Coordinates of C-alpha atoms in Angstrom, one line a residue:
X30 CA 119.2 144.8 146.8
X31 CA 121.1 141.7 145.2
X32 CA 118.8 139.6 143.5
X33 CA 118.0 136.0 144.5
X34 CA 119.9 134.8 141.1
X35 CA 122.4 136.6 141.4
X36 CA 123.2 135.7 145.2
X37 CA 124.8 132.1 144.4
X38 CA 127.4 133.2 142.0
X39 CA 128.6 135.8 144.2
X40 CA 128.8 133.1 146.9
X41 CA 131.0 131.3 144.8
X42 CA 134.0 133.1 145.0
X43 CA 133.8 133.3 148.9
X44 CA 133.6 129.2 149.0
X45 CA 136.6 129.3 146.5
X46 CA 138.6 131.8 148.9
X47 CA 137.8 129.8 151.9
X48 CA 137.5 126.3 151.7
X49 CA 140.6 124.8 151.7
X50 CA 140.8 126.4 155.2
X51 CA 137.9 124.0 156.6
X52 CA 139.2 121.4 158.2
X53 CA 138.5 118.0 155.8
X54 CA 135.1 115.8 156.3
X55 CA 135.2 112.1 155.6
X56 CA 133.4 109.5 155.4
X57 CA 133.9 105.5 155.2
X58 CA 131.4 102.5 155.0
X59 CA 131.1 101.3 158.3
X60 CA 130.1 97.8 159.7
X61 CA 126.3 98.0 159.5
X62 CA 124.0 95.0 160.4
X63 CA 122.0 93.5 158.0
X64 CA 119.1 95.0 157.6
X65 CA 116.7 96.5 154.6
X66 CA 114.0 99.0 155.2
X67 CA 110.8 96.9 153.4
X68 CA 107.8 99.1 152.2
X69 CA 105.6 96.5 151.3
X70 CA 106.3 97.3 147.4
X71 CA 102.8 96.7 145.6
X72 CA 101.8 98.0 141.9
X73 CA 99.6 100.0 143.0
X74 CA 101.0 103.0 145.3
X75 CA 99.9 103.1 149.3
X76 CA 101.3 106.9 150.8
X77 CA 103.1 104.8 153.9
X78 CA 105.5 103.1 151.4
X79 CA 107.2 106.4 150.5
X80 CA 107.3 107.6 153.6
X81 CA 109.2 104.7 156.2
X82 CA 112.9 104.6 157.0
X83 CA 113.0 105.9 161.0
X84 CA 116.4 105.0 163.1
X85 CA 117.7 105.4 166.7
X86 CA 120.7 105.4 168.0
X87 CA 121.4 105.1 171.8
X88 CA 122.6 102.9 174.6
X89 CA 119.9 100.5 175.9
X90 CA 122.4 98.5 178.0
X91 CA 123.9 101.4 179.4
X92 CA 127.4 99.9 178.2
X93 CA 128.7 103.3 177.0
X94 CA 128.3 102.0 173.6
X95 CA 125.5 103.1 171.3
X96 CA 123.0 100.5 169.9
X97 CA 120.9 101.4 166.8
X98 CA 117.0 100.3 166.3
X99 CA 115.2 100.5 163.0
X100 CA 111.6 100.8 162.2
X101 CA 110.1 98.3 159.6
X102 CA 107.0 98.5 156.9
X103 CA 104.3 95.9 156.3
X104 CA 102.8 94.5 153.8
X105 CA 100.2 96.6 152.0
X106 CA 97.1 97.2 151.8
X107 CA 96.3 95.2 154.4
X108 CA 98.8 96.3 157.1
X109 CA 98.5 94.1 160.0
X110 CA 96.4 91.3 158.2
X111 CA 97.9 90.3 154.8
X112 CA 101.1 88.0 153.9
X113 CA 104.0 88.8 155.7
X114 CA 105.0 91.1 158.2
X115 CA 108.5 92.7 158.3
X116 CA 109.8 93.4 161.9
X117 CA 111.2 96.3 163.3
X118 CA 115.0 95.6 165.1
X119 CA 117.8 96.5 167.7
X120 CA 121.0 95.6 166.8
X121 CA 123.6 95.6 170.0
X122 CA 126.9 97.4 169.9
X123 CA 129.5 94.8 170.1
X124 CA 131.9 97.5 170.5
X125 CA 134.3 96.1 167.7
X126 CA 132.4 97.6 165.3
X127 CA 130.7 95.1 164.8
X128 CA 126.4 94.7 166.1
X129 CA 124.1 91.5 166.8
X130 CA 121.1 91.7 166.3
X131 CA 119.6 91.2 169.8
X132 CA 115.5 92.0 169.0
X133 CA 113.6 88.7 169.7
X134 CA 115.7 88.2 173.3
X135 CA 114.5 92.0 173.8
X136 CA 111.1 92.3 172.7
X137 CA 110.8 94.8 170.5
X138 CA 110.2 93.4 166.8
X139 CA 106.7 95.5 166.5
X140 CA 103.9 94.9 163.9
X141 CA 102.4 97.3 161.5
X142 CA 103.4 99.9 159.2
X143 CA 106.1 102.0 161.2
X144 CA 107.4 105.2 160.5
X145 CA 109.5 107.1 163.1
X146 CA 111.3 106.1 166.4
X147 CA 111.5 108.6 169.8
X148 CA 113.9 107.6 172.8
X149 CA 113.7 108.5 176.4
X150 CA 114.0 107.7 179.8
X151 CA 110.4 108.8 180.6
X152 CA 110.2 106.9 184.3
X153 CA 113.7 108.3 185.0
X154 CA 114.8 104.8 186.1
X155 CA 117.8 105.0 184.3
X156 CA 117.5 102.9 181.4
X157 CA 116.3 104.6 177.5
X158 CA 112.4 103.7 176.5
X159 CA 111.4 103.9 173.4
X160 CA 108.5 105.0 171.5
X161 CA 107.9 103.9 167.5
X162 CA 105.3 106.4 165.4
X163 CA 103.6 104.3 162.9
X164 CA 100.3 104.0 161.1
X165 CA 97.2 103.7 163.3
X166 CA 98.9 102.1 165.7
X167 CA 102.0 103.7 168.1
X168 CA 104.0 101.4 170.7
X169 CA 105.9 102.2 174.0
X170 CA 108.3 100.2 175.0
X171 CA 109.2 100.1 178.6
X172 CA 113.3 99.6 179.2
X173 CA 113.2 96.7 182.1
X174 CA 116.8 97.2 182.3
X175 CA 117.9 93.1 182.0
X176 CA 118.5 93.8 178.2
X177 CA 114.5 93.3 177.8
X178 CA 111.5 95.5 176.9
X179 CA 107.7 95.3 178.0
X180 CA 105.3 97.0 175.4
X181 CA 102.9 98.9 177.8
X182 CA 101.6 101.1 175.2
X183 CA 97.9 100.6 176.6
X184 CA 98.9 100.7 180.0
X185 CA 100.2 103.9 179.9
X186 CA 97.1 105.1 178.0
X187 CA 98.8 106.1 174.6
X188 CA 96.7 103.2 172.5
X189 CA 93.0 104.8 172.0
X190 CA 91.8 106.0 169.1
X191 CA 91.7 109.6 168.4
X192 CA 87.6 110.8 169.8
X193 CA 87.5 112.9 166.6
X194 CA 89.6 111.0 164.3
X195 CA 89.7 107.7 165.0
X196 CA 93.5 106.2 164.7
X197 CA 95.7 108.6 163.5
X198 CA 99.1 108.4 161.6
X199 CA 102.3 109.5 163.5
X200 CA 105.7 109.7 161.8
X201 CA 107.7 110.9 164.5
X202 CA 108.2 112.2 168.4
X203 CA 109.7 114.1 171.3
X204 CA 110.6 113.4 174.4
X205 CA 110.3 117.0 176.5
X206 CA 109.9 118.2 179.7
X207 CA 107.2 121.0 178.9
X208 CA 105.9 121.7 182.3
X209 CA 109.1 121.5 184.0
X210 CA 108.1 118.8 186.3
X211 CA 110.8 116.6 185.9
X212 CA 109.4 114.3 184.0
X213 CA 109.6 113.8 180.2
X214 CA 106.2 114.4 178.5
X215 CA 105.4 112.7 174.6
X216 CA 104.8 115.3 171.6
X217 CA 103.6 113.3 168.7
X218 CA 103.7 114.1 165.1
X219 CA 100.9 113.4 163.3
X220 CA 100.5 113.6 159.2
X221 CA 97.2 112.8 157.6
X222 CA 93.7 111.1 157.3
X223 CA 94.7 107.8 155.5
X224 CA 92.9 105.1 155.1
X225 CA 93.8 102.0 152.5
X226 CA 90.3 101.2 151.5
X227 CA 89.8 104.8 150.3
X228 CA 92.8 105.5 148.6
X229 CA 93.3 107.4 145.9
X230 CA 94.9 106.3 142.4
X231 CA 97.6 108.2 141.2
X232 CA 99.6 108.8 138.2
X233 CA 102.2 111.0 137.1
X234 CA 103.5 110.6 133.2
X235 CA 101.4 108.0 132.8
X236 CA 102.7 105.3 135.4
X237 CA 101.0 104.8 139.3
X238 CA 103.0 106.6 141.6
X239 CA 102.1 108.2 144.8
X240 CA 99.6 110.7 145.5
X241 CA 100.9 114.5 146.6
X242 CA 99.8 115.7 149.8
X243 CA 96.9 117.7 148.6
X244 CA 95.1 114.4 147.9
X245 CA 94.5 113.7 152.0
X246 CA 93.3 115.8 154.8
X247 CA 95.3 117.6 157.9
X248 CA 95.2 116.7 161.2
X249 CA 96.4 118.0 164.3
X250 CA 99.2 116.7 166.4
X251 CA 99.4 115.2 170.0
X252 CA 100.7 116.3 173.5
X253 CA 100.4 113.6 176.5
X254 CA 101.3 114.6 179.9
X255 CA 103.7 112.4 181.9
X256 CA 101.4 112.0 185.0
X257 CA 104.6 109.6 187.1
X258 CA 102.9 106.8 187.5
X259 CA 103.4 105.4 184.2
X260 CA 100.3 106.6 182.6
X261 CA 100.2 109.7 180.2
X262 CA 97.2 112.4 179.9
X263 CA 96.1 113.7 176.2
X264 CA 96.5 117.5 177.1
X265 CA 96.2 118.0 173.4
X266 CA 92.8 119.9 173.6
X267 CA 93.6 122.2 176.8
X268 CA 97.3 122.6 175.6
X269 CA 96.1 124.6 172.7
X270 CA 98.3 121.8 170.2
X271 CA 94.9 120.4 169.1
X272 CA 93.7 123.8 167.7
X273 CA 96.4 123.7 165.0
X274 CA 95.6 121.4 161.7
X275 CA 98.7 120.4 159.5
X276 CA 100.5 117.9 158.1
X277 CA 103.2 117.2 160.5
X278 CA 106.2 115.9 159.1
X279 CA 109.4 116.3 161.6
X280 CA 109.1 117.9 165.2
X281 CA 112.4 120.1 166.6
X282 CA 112.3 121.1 170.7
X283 CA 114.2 123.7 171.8
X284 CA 113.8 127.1 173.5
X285 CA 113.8 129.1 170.6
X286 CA 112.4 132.2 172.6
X287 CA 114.6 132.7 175.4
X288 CA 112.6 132.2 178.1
X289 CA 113.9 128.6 179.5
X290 CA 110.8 126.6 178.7
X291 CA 110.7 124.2 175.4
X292 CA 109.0 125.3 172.5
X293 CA 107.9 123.0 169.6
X294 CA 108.9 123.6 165.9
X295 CA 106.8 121.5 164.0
X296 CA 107.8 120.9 159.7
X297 CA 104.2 120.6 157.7
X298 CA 103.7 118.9 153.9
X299 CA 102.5 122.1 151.8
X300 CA 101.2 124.0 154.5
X301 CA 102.7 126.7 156.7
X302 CA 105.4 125.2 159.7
X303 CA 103.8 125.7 163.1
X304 CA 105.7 127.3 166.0
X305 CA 104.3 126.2 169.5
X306 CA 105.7 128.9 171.8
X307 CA 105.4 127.7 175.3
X308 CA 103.4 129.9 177.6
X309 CA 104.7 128.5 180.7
X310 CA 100.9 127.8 182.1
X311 CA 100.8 124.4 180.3
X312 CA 99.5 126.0 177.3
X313 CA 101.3 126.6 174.1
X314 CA 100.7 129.6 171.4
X315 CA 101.3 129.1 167.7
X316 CA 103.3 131.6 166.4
X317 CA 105.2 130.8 163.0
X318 CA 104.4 133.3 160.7
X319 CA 104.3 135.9 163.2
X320 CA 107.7 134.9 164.3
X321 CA 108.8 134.6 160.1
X322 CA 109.4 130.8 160.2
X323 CA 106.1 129.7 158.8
X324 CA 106.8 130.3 155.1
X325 CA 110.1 130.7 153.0
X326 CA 111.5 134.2 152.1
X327 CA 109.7 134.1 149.2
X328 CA 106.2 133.2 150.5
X329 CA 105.9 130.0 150.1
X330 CA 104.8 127.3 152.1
X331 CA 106.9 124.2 150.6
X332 CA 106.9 120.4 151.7
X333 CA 108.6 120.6 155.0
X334 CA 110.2 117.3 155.4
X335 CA 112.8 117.1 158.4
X336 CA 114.1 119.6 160.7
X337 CA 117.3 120.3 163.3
X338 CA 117.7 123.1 166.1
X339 CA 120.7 124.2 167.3
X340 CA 122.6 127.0 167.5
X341 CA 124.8 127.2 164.4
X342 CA 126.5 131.1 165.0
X343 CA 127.0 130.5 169.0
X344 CA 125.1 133.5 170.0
X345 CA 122.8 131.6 172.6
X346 CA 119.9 131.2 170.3
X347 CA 118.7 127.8 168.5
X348 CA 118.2 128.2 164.8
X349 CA 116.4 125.7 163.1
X350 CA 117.7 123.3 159.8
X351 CA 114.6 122.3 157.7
X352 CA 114.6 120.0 154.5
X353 CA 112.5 120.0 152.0
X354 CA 111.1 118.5 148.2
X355 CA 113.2 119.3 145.3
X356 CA 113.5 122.7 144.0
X357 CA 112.2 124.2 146.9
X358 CA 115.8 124.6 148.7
X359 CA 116.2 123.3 152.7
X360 CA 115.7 126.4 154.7
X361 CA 118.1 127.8 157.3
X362 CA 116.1 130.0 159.3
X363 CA 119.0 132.0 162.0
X364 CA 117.1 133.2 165.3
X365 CA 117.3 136.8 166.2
X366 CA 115.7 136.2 169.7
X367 CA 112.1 138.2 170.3
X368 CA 112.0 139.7 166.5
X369 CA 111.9 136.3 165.2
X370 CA 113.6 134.9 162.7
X371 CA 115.5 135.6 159.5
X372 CA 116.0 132.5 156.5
X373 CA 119.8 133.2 155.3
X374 CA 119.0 129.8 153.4
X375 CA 120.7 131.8 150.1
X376 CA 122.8 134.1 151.9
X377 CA 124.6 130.7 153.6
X378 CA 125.1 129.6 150.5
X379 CA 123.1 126.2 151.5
X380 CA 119.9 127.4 148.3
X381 CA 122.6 126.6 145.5
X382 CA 123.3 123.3 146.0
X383 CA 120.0 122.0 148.2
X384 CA 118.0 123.1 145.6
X385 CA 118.4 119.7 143.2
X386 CA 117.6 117.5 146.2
X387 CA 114.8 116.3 148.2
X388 CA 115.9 116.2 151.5
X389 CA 114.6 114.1 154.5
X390 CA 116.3 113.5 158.2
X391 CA 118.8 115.8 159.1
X392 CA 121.5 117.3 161.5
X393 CA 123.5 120.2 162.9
X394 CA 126.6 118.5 163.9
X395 CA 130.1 119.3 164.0
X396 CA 131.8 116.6 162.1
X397 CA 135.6 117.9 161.8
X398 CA 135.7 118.9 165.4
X399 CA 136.8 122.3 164.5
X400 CA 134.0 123.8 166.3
X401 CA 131.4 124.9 163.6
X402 CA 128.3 123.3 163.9
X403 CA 127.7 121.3 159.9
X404 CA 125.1 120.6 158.3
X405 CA 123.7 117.0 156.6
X406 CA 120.8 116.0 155.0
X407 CA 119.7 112.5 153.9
X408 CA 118.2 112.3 150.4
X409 CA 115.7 111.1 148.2
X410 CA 112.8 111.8 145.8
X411 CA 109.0 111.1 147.3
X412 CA 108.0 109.5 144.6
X413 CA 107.9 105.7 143.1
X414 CA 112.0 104.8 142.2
X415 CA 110.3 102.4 139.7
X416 CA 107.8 105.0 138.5
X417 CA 108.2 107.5 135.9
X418 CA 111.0 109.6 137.6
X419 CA 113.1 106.5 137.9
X420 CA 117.1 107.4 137.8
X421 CA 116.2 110.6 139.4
X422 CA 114.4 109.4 142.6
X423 CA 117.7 107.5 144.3
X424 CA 119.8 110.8 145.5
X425 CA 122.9 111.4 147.1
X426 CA 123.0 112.6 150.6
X427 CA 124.3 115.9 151.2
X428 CA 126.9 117.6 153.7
X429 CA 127.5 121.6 154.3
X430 CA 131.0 122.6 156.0
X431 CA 130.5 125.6 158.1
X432 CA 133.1 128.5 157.7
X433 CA 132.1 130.8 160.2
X434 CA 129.9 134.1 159.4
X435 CA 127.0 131.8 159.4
X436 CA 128.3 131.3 155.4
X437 CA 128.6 127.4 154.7
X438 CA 130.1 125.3 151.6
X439 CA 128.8 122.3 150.2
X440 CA 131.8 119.3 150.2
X441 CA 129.9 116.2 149.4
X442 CA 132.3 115.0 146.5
X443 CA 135.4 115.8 149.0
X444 CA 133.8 113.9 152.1
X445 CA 134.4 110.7 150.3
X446 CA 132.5 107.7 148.2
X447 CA 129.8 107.1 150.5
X448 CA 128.3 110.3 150.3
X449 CA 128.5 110.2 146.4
X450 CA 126.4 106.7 146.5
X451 CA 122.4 107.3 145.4
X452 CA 120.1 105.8 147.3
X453 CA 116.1 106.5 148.0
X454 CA 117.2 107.6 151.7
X455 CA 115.0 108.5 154.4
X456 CA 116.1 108.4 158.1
X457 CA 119.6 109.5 159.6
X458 CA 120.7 109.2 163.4
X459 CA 123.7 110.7 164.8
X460 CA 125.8 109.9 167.4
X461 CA 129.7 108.4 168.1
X462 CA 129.5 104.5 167.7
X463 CA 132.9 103.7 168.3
X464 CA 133.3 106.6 171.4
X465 CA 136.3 108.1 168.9
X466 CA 135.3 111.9 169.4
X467 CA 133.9 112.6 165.8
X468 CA 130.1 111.8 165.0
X469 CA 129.1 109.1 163.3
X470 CA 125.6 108.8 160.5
X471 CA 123.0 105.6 160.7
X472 CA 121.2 106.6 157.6
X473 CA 118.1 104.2 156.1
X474 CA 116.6 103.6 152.5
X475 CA 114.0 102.4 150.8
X476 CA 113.8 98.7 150.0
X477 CA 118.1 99.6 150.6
X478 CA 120.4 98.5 153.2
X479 CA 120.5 100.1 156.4
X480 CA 124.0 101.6 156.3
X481 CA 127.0 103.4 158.6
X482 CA 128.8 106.6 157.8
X483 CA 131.8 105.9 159.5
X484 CA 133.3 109.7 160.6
X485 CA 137.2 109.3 159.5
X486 CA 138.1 113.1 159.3
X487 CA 141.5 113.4 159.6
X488 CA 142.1 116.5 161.1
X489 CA 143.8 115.9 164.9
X490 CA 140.8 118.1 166.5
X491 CA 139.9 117.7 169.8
X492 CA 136.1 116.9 171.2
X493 CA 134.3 116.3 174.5
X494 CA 131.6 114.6 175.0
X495 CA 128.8 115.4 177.4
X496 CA 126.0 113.0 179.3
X497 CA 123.6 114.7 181.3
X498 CA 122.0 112.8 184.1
X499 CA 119.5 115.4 185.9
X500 CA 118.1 114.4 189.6
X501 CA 116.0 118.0 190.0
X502 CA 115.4 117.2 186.1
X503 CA 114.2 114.7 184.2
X504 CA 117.2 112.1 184.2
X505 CA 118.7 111.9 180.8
X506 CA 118.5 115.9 181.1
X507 CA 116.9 116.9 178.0
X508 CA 116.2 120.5 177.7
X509 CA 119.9 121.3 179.2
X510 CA 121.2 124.2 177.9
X511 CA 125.1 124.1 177.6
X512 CA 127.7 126.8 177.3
X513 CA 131.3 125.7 176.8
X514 CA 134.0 128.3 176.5
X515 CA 137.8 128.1 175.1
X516 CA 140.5 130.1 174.0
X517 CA 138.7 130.4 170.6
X518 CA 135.6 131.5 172.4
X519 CA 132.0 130.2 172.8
X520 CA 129.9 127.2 172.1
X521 CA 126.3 126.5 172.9
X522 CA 124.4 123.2 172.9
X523 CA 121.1 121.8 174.1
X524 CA 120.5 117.8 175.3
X525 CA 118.0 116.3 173.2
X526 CA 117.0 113.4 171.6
X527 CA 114.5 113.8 168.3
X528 CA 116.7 114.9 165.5
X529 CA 115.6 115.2 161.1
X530 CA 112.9 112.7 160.0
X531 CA 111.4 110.1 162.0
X532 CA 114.6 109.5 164.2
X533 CA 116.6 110.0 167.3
X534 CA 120.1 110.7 167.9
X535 CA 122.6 110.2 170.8
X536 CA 121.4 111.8 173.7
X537 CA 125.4 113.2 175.0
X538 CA 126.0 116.1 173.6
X539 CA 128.9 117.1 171.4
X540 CA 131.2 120.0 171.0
X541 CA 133.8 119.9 168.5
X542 CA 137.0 122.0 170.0
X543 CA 139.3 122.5 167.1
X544 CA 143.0 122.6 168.3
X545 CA 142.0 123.5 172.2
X546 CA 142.7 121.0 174.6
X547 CA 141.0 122.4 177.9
X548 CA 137.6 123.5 178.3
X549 CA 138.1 127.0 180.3
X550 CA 134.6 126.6 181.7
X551 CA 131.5 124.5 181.2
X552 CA 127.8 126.2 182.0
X553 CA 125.0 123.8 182.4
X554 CA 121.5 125.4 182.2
X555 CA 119.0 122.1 183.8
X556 CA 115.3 122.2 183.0
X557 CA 114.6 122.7 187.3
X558 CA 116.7 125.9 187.5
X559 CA 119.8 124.5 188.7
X560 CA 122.7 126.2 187.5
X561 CA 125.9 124.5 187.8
X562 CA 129.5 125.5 186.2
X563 CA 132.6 123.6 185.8
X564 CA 136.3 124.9 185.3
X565 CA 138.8 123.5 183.4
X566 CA 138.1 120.5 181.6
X567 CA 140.3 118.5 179.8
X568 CA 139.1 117.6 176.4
X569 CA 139.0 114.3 174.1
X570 CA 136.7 112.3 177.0
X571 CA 133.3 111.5 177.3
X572 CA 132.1 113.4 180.5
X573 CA 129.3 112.6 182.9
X574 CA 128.0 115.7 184.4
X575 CA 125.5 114.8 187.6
X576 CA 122.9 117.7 188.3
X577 CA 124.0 119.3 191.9

């Protein structure tokens, strides 16, 4: 058997043979609002300020243009109470590329320390809610579909404390349909017990910098139930969720074992991943190392960070992106169906060059249209950029071209200068700002500008667009399975919202359709059962598919 060092080099040759086949990836600075990511920056070091940076893109106006909202920090220790507080905001797409900021008219600046946003339509009125994770304190905001928000995060019962652990930190969210019912139900990801009066000093080389994860205690994540009326149920205890303790980092929903229900992949600091397979009763079963996802190939169980599913080899079957702390490689785990799965992390070729970074939110998305699903991975070290580490903590981001035979090359230095810019980066949404066919990056950083990745690839591929509005389903569709066939063959894609590390990406789905200009056929799978096909479709639009 080929040994794990030797693997790389091997690899190299292929990349060499191959790549200047891939259709080019590029990248320009695009028009971002002004905006910088605050973590409340104090001598000594609070876990929340290395941990911020969530982003959302999608269209609250329903103007067909997408909007972006970012999540703020606070001032530490006190959070809520001490000096002054930095607000979260939603910046409106002018549609010029251009975005004003439009938060105060809407009502969604926010307090506390947040961490991750989650959007859906969870009334299925029509108009994107949103849901920010943050520490000890979460917030819904209800769409009122005048360009204003209502925060009725009590209201719909998502604002008590935790019966066993008081108020509990999320990071992130996911808007599914678990049970089927039409309506969109709210997985939470929680991290650990933290508490600022009790935390602990930490120093590495000398200086204070942040504590590793081993320093706090796991807790268990959160399912409430969409009951219709407005109000959600904790079905964490009877779900079987509540059983499983981790350190949640980055939830990824898909139907990763056939059987049309969602399932829950859920990323954990330094302990095993957790796989929630849904057993269609309102129940779920974890099943991660079982199922070969719960540790790496070698055994390890690293600092899971963020974490993509889609199907990357178009054999019907989600695989699953993960990131993770230097040295420790972002996994690639490919789905085999009911055996499980297998990691082809350094078969891909993705170990060699994800092995020097410390990655955070990420994304499977096809960014040449050439349709092969990519990979990209926002980056920076956990610890203090002002600490010991210093020069090493900003990183660049990183971007893998896939060439087919689930093999993939790394072309950050080709994909132009804003990829090669270091930054302490933590949150990356995806999704077509200017409606141009080829997907675009909203990527944060600490105590950093918030900043566009513009998506200039020049190749003249072609591209369609899909929103899903389900009637049976829930309305924006999530949990569609899509099957899109051309003359080159076969694509798959689910709708979906939570994408990487704390964020949320376009909810239209994207297929990427290389030199084909007609879509032979178009299967959509909804959540209800419907099955509904389409025939002929011209490409380069952004289609609206209505459940029949």
């Amino acid at each position: 058997m080929m040994g794990l060092r030797q693997v790389p080099a091997v690899l190299l040759s292929l990349f060499a043979a191959v790549t200047t086949t891939v259709a080019p990836i590029r990248f320009e600075d695009g028009r971002a609002p002004q905006f910088v990511t605050r973590t409340g920056r104090t001598a000594r070091k609070y876990l929340p300020q290395t941990m911020g940076g969530g982003v959302a893109v999608f269209d609250y106006n329903n103007d067909g243009l997408l909007d972006i909202y970012v999540v703020n920090g606070a001032t530490m220790p006190g959070l809520l109470k001490d000096g002054p507080q930095y607000s979260d905001r939603l910046f409106r797409n002018n549609g010029d590329g251009n975005f004003t900021d439009v938060t105060n008219m809407a009502g969604v600046a926010g307090q506390g320390f947040n961490i991750g946003v989650a959007i859906g339509d969870y009334d299925n009125d029509g108009f994107e809610d949103i849901f920010v994770a943050g520490v000890h304190r979460n917030t819904l905001y209800h769409n009122n579909g005048d360009g204003t928000f209502t925060d009725l995060t009590e209201r719909a019962g998502l604002a008590g404390p935790d019966p066993q652990y008081g108020t509990l930190w999320a990071v992130g969210a996911s808007w599914l349909d678990y049970d089927r019912d039409g309506l969109l139900d709210l997985f939470v990801v929680n991290y650990v017990q933290w508490d600022p009066k009790t935390e602990p000093v930490c120093e590495k080389r000398g200086l204070p910098d942040f504590c590793y994860p081993r320093a706090y205690q796991g807790v268990p994540n959160s399912l409430f139930h969409n009951n219709g009326d407005g109000t959600f149920t904790d079905v964490s205890p009877v779900s079987g969720i509540r059983q499983s303790i981790g350190k949640g980092m980055a939830v990824a929903a898909a139907d990763f074992d056939g059987d049309d229900w969602p399932d829950l992949f859920v990323t954990n600091d330094t302990l095993p991943n957790s796989l929630f397979l849904n057993q269609r009763n309102g129940t779920f079963k974890e099943a991660a190392i079982e199922n070969g996802i719960g540790f790496t190939e070698n055994g390890a169980a690293i600092s899971g960070m963020g974490a993509d599913a889609r199907d990357i080899d178009d054999d019907g079957r989600p695989d699953i992106f993960e990131t993770a702390l230097l040295n420790e490689t972002m996994p690639l785990f490919r789905n085999l169906g009911q055996v499980g799965f297998e990691e082809i992390t350094f078969a891909s070729g993705v170990a060699r060059a994800s092995r020097a970074k410390t990655g955070w939110s990420n994304g499977i998305y096809d960014f040449n249209n050439d349709g092969h699903k990519d990979l990209f991975a926002a980056c920076g070290h956990v610890m203090d950029a002002e600490g010991s580490l210093r020069a090493t903590v900003p990183q660049t981001n990183i971007i893998f071209a896939n060439l087919g035979n689930l093999n993939f090359a790394e072309v950050t230095a080709a994909a132009g200068v804003v990829l090669a810019r270091r930054g302490v980066h933590r949150g990356a949404a995806f999704g077509d700002l200017d409606n141009d066919g080829r997907v675009d990056v909203v990527l944060t950083e600490l105590d950093g500008p918030l900043r566009i990745l513009r998506n200039v690839s020049p190749a003249a591929n072609h591209w369609l667009l899909i929103r899903t509005i389900g009637a049976k389903s829930n309305r924006d569709g999530i949990g569609t399975r899509i099957r899109l066939v051309t003359e080159d063959g076969v694509q798959y894609n689910d709708v979906g919202t939570n994408v990487g590390y704390a964020s949320s990406s376009d909810v239209r789905v994207h297929f990427g359709l290389g030199r084909r200009t007609l879509v032979e056929e178009l299967e959509l799978f909804w959540p209800s059962g419907t099955h509904q096909v389409l025939k002929n479709v011209k490409a380069d639009q952004v289609l609206t598919v209505l459940e029949r």
